[in-house]
Short mmCIF file of N, CA, C and O in Angstrom, two decimals:
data_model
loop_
_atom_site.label_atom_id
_atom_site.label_comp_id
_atom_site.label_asym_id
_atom_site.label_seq_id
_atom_site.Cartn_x
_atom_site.Cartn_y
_atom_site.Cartn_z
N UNK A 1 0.82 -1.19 0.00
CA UNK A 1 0.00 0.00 0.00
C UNK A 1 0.87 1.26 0.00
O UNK A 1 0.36 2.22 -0.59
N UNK A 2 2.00 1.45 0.50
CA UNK A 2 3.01 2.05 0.49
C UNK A 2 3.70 2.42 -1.00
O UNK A 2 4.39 3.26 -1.58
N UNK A 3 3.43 1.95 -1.07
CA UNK A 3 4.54 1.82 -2.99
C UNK A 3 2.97 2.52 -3.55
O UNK A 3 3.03 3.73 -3.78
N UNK A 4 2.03 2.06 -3.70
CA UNK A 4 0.67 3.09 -4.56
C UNK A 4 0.49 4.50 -4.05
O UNK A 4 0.18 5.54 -4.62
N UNK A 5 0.77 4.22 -2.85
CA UNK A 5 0.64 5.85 -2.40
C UNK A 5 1.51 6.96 -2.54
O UNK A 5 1.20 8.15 -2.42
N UNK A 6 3.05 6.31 -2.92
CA UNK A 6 3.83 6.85 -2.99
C UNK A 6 3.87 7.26 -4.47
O UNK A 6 4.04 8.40 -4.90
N UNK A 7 3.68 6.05 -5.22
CA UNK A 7 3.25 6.23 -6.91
C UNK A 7 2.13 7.28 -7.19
O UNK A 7 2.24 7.98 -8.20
N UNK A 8 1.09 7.42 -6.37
CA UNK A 8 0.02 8.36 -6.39
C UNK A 8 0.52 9.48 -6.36
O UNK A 8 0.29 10.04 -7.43
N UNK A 9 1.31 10.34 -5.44
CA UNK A 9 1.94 11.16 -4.77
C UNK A 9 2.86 11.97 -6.22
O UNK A 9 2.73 13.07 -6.77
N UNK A 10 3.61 11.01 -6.41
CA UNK A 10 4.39 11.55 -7.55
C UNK A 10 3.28 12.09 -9.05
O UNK A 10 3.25 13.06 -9.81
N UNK A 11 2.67 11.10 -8.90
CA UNK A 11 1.48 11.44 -10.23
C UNK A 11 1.05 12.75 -10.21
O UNK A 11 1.34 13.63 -11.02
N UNK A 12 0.05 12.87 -8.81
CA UNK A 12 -0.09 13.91 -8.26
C UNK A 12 0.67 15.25 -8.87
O UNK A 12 0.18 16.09 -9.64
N UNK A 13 2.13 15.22 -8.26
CA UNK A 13 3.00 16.46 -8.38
C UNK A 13 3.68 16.87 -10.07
O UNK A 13 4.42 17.73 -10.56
N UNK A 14 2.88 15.60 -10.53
CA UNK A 14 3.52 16.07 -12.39
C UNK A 14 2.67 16.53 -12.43
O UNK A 14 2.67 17.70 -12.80
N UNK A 15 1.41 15.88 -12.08
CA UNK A 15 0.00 16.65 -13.21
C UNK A 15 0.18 18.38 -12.18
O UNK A 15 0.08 19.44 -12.80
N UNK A 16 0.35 18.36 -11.23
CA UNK A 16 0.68 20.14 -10.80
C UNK A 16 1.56 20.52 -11.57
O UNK A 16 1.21 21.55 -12.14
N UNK A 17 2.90 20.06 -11.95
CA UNK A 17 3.73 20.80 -12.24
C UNK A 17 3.32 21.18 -13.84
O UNK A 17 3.49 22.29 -14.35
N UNK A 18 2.78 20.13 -14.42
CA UNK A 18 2.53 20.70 -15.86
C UNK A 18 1.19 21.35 -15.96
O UNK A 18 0.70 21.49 -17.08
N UNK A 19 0.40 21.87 -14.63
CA UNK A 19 -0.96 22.62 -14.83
C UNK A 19 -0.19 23.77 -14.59
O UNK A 19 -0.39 24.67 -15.41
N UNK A 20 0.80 24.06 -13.52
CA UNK A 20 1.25 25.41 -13.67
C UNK A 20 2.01 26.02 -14.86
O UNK A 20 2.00 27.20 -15.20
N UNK A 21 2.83 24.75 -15.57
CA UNK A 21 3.79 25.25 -16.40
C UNK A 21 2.13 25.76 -17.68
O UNK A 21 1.71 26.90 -17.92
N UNK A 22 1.74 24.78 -18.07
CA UNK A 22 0.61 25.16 -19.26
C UNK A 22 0.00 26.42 -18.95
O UNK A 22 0.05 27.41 -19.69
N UNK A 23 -0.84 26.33 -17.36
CA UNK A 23 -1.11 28.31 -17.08
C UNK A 23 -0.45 29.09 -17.09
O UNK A 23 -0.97 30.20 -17.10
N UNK A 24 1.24 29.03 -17.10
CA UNK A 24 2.15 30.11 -17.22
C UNK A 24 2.35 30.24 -18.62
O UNK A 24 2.72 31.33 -19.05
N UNK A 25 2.10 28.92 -19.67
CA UNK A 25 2.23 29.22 -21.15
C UNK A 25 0.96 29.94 -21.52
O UNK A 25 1.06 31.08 -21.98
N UNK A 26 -0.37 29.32 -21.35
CA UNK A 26 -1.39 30.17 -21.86
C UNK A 26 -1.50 31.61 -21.60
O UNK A 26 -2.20 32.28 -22.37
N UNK A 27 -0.73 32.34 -20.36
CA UNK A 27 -0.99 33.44 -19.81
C UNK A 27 -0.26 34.19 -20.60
O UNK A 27 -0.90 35.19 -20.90
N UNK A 28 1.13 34.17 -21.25
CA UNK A 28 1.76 34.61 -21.86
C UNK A 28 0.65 35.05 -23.62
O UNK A 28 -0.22 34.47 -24.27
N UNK A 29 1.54 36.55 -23.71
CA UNK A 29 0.26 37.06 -25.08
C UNK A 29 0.63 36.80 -26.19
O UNK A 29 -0.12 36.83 -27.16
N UNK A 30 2.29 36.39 -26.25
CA UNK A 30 2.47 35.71 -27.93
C UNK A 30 2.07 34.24 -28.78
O UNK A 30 2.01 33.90 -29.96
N UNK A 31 1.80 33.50 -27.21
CA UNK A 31 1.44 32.28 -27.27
C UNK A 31 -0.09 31.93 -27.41
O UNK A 31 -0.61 30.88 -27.77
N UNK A 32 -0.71 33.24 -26.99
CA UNK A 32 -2.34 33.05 -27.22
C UNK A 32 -2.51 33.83 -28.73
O UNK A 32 -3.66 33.98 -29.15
N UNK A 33 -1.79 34.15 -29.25
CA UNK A 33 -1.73 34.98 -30.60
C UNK A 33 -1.98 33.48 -31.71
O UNK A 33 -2.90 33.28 -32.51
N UNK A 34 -0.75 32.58 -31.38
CA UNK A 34 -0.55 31.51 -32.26
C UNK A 34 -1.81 31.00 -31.88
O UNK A 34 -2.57 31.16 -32.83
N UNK A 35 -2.47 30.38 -30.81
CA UNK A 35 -3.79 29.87 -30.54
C UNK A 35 -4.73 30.14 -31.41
O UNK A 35 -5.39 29.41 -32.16
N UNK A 36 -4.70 31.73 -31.16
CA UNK A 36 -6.25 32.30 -31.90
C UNK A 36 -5.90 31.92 -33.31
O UNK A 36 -6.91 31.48 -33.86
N UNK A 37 -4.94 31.93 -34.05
CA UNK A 37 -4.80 31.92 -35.50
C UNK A 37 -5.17 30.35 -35.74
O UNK A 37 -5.94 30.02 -36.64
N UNK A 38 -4.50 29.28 -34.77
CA UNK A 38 -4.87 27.89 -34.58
C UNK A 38 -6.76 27.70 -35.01
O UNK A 38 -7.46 27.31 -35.95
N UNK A 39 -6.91 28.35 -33.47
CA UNK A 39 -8.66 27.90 -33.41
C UNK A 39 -9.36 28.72 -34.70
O UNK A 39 -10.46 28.31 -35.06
N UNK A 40 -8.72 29.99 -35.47
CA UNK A 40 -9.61 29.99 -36.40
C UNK A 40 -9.53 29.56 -37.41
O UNK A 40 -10.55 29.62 -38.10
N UNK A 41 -8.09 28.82 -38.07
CA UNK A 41 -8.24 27.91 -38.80
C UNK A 41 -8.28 26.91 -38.89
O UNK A 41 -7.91 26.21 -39.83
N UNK A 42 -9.12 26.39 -37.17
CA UNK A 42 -9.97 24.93 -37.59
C UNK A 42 -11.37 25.59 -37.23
O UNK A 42 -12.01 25.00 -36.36
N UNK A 43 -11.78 26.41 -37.65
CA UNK A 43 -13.38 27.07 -37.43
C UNK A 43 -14.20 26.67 -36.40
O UNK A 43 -15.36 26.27 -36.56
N UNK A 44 -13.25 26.84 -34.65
CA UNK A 44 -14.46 26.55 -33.76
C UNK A 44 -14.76 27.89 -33.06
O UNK A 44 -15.19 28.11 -31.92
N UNK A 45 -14.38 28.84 -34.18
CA UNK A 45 -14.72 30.56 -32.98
C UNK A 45 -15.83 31.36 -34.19
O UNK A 45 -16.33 32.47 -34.04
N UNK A 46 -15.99 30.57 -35.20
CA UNK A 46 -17.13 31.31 -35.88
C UNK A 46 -18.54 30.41 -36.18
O UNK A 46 -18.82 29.25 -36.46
N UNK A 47 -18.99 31.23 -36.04
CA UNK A 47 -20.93 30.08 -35.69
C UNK A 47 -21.72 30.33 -36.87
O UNK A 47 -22.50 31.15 -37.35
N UNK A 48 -20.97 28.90 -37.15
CA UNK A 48 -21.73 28.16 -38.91
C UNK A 48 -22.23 27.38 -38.44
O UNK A 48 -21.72 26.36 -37.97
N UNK A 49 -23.81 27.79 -38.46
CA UNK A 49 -24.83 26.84 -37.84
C UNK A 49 -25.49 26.51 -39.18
O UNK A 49 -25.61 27.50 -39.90
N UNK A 50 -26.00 25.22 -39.76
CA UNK A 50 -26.64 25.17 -40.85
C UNK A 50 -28.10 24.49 -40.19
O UNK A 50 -28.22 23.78 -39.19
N UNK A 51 -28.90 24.89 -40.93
CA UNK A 51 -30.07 24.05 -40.75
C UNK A 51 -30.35 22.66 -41.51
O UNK A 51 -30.24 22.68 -42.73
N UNK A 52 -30.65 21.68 -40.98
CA UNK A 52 -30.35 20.21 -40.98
C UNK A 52 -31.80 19.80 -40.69
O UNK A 52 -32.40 19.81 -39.62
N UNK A 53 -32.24 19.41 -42.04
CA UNK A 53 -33.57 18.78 -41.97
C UNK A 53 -33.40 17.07 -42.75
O UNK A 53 -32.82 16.60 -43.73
N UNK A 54 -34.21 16.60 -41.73
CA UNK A 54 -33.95 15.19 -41.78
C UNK A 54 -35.39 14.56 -41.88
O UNK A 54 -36.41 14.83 -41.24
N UNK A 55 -35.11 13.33 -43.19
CA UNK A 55 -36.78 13.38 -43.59
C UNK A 55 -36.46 11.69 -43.50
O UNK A 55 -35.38 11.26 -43.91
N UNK A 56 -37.64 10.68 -42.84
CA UNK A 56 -37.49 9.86 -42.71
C UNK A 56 -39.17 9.14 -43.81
O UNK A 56 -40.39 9.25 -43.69
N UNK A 57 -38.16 8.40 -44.85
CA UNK A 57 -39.54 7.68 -45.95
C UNK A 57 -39.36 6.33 -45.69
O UNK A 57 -38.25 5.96 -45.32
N UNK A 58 -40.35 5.43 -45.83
CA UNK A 58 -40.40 4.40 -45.36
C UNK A 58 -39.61 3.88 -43.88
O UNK A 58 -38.52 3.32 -43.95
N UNK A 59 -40.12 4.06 -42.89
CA UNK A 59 -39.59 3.82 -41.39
C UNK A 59 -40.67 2.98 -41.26
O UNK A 59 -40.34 1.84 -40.92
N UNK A 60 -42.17 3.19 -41.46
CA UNK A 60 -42.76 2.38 -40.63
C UNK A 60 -43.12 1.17 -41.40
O UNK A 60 -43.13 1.09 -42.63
N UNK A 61 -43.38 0.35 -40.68
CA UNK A 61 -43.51 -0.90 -41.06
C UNK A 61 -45.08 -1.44 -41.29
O UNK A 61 -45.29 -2.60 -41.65
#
């Protein structure tokens, strides 16, 4: 039980160390520059909503 807890422990202190290092990268403004150019050229910051009509012929039996 000793050895999992200790294995836990360490797990623990990476996933902190790389939540602070990633919030100290996102916080930085040249690095959210490359982001925004990222997210808009995979189009999830502009709202292309289409209308989607769905027609069901022969379903019933």
């Amino acid at each position: 039980m000793k050895t999992f807890e200790r294995l836990l422990i360490k797990v623990i202190l990476i996933q902190l160390a790389c939540l602070f290092l990633f919030q100290f990268l996102l916080s930085r403004d040249d690095q959210i520059f490359e982001l925004t150019k990222l997210s808009k050229y995979e189009g999830v910051t502009s709202n292309n909503y289409t209308k989607i009509i769905e027609t069901f012929n022969g379903t019933s039996k």
